[in-house]
XYZ file of C-alpha atoms in Angstrom:
242
model
C 37.576 42.361 93.980
C 39.477 39.983 91.700
C 43.221 40.290 91.150
C 44.193 39.696 87.523
C 47.982 40.163 87.527
C 50.876 40.999 89.782
C 54.502 42.004 89.524
C 57.204 42.939 91.997
C 58.714 46.391 91.480
C 61.895 47.753 93.021
C 62.249 47.998 96.815
C 59.753 45.204 97.355
C 56.695 47.111 96.089
C 53.976 44.697 94.930
C 51.816 45.931 92.030
C 48.548 44.095 91.414
C 45.924 44.848 88.813
C 42.353 44.076 89.810
C 38.775 44.337 88.657
C 35.832 45.354 90.796
C 32.859 44.297 88.737
C 33.490 46.108 85.442
C 35.935 48.590 86.981
C 39.695 48.046 86.471
C 42.153 49.239 89.089
C 45.694 48.921 90.404
C 46.937 48.384 93.966
C 50.520 48.999 95.105
C 51.623 47.767 98.524
C 54.971 48.262 100.282
C 56.992 45.465 101.795
C 55.819 46.485 105.271
C 52.199 45.608 106.074
C 49.573 46.447 107.083
C 49.940 49.920 105.627
C 47.879 53.120 105.537
C 46.152 53.674 102.199
C 46.246 56.625 99.793
C 43.730 56.700 96.947
C 45.388 58.108 93.819
C 43.093 60.410 91.866
C 43.912 61.266 88.256
C 42.356 62.992 85.219
C 40.011 60.966 82.981
C 42.659 60.104 80.407
C 42.729 56.349 81.050
C 44.925 54.227 83.318
C 47.187 53.130 80.460
C 48.080 56.726 79.589
C 48.362 57.791 83.218
C 50.325 54.708 84.364
C 53.858 56.232 84.271
C 52.811 59.115 86.506
C 50.718 56.900 88.779
C 53.445 54.320 89.337
C 55.938 57.082 90.159
C 53.550 58.416 92.784
C 52.985 54.899 94.092
C 56.704 54.174 94.397
C 57.300 57.489 96.178
C 54.482 56.722 98.621
C 55.599 53.107 99.185
C 59.063 54.343 100.168
C 57.348 56.102 103.078
C 55.287 53.049 104.021
C 51.991 53.803 102.247
C 49.861 51.537 100.099
C 48.228 53.249 97.127
C 45.385 52.334 94.799
C 43.571 53.768 91.823
C 40.634 52.863 89.594
C 39.643 53.587 86.008
C 37.231 56.509 85.947
C 33.803 56.249 84.303
C 34.018 56.907 80.577
C 37.795 56.383 80.476
C 40.024 53.652 79.115
C 37.960 50.769 77.765
C 34.897 51.678 79.827
C 31.697 52.841 78.085
C 31.663 56.532 77.275
C 29.441 58.981 79.161
C 27.326 60.563 76.423
C 26.672 63.840 78.225
C 30.364 64.247 79.014
C 31.355 63.468 75.413
C 29.065 66.214 74.102
C 30.309 68.637 76.753
C 33.913 67.816 75.827
C 33.156 68.689 72.208
C 31.515 71.952 73.306
C 34.532 72.714 75.484
C 36.920 72.098 72.592
C 34.944 74.402 70.302
C 34.847 77.187 72.900
C 38.573 76.994 73.582
C 39.512 76.873 69.889
C 37.346 79.947 69.285
C 38.909 81.782 72.229
C 35.510 82.014 73.944
C 34.929 81.730 77.704
C 33.936 78.273 78.907
C 30.429 78.544 80.318
C 29.299 77.111 83.650
C 26.793 75.000 81.717
C 29.581 73.290 79.764
C 31.624 72.644 82.906
C 28.619 71.252 84.789
C 27.725 68.949 81.889
C 31.331 67.808 81.580
C 31.989 67.036 85.240
C 28.823 66.499 87.265
C 27.898 63.160 85.598
C 31.493 62.025 86.126
C 31.472 63.009 89.809
C 28.058 61.445 90.440
C 29.198 58.107 88.982
C 32.837 58.075 90.132
C 32.348 58.777 93.835
C 30.213 55.678 94.591
C 32.716 53.603 92.622
C 35.581 54.957 94.713
C 33.603 54.085 97.844
C 32.980 50.540 96.594
C 36.691 50.186 95.850
C 37.485 51.436 99.332
C 35.181 48.807 100.844
C 37.088 46.085 98.996
C 40.553 47.475 99.673
C 40.008 47.863 103.412
C 39.000 44.198 103.632
C 42.526 43.156 102.603
C 44.895 42.204 105.449
C 47.748 44.234 103.929
C 45.697 47.462 104.161
C 45.481 48.834 107.681
C 44.071 52.326 107.263
C 43.636 55.197 107.865
C 42.865 56.502 104.361
C 43.828 59.604 102.382
C 42.956 60.890 98.914
C 45.582 62.438 96.660
C 45.263 64.085 93.251
C 42.453 65.090 90.926
C 39.866 65.376 89.496
C 39.471 67.969 92.259
C 35.657 67.946 92.064
C 35.712 64.170 92.683
C 38.093 64.618 95.606
C 35.950 67.342 97.164
C 32.804 65.206 96.938
C 34.633 62.245 98.479
C 35.927 64.428 101.302
C 32.344 65.429 102.086
C 30.588 62.054 101.894
C 33.277 59.502 102.850
C 34.152 59.556 106.588
C 36.932 56.979 106.163
C 39.035 59.569 104.312
C 40.776 61.563 107.034
C 43.102 63.793 104.954
C 43.320 64.882 101.320
C 45.889 66.338 98.964
C 44.234 67.997 95.974
C 45.771 68.961 92.628
C 44.255 72.254 91.485
C 44.243 72.750 87.734
C 40.978 71.483 86.318
C 37.583 72.972 85.600
C 35.193 72.918 88.549
C 31.390 72.786 88.598
C 29.570 75.462 90.561
C 28.406 72.802 93.026
C 32.024 72.049 93.985
C 32.396 75.483 95.594
C 29.333 74.824 97.751
C 30.559 71.354 98.705
C 33.987 72.780 99.609
C 32.406 74.649 102.518
C 31.435 71.273 104.010
C 34.980 69.857 103.882
C 36.541 69.779 107.352
C 39.418 67.273 107.082
C 43.057 68.470 106.832
C 43.936 69.548 103.284
C 47.085 70.093 101.250
C 46.444 71.789 97.885
C 49.009 71.877 95.081
C 48.747 74.722 92.556
C 50.953 75.319 89.544
C 50.897 79.107 89.254
C 51.311 79.248 85.456
C 49.181 76.200 84.597
C 47.958 76.930 81.096
C 44.714 75.010 81.616
C 43.937 76.332 85.074
C 41.815 79.264 86.169
C 44.140 80.422 88.923
C 41.581 82.687 90.568
C 39.017 79.899 90.651
C 41.571 77.644 92.361
C 42.286 80.344 94.935
C 38.563 80.921 95.496
C 38.046 77.204 96.043
C 40.889 77.088 98.554
C 39.309 79.992 100.412
C 35.942 78.181 100.430
C 37.202 75.016 102.125
C 35.839 74.715 105.655
C 38.899 72.880 107.000
C 40.659 74.428 109.980
C 43.935 72.957 108.720
C 44.588 73.670 105.053
C 47.791 74.558 103.220
C 48.409 75.824 99.689
C 51.630 74.756 97.963
C 51.935 77.097 94.954
C 54.856 76.770 92.556
C 55.872 78.658 89.462
C 55.551 76.719 86.228
C 53.034 74.994 83.980
C 50.906 71.910 84.432
C 53.758 69.431 83.998
C 56.362 71.461 85.872
C 55.625 70.232 89.387
C 58.898 70.273 91.366
C 60.067 67.273 93.372
C 59.869 69.380 96.534
C 56.101 69.600 96.059
C 55.805 65.809 95.931
C 57.959 65.565 99.051
C 55.726 68.073 100.855
C 52.636 66.030 99.968
C 54.166 62.842 101.390
C 55.121 64.712 104.572
C 51.512 65.898 104.864
C 50.183 62.338 104.661
C 52.839 61.081 107.073
C 51.548 63.565 109.658
C 47.921 62.583 109.237
C 47.921 58.887 108.323
C 50.605 57.574 110.654
């Protein structure tokens, strides 16, 4: 891991950009250290586009004593494109513009290559982050892409709690993997999310094998998440990471 820049935000939060091989990322640490770590998941829109939302989440978490980190997903930002995902994205766009149902084949082609490549990268980032003296563990995962988060919850024992954002397409394999998830979960669902298959999100929640799982459902579209939902997520991580 090589740090490439740093700046001090309000309330003593230190923001540092880094690279891990060819993978860019950002680490935010609170003034108090060592701190538990939350990995910030996000959709594959690129860190530059997602930065305002990510830094807000990081500041909110730092106020409660958490460090947070994120990495650029495969095929996003300035990283090389995933050919299979690019073709699937075009097929998805055509289906939606024509008002046709999105097939399982399109969803699998869109997301499975991303999940297969992103999860080992998240694990490599976690190796590097946990070697830093300002990161004390334990570790949580917060956000989307939900299929990436589910896979991480299954294969990465260092993640002890997860907060998932429902609202994206999910491969068929994700429902099977959900049955293997046993860590505490907090799932956020926007009830009127225009891009979300609500029933699929509810079915996935039902499939999770965790004994402790909560569903925070709120009225409104994809960008209408209330502040109370963010507060509830931080409270969840405070219970399980501190």
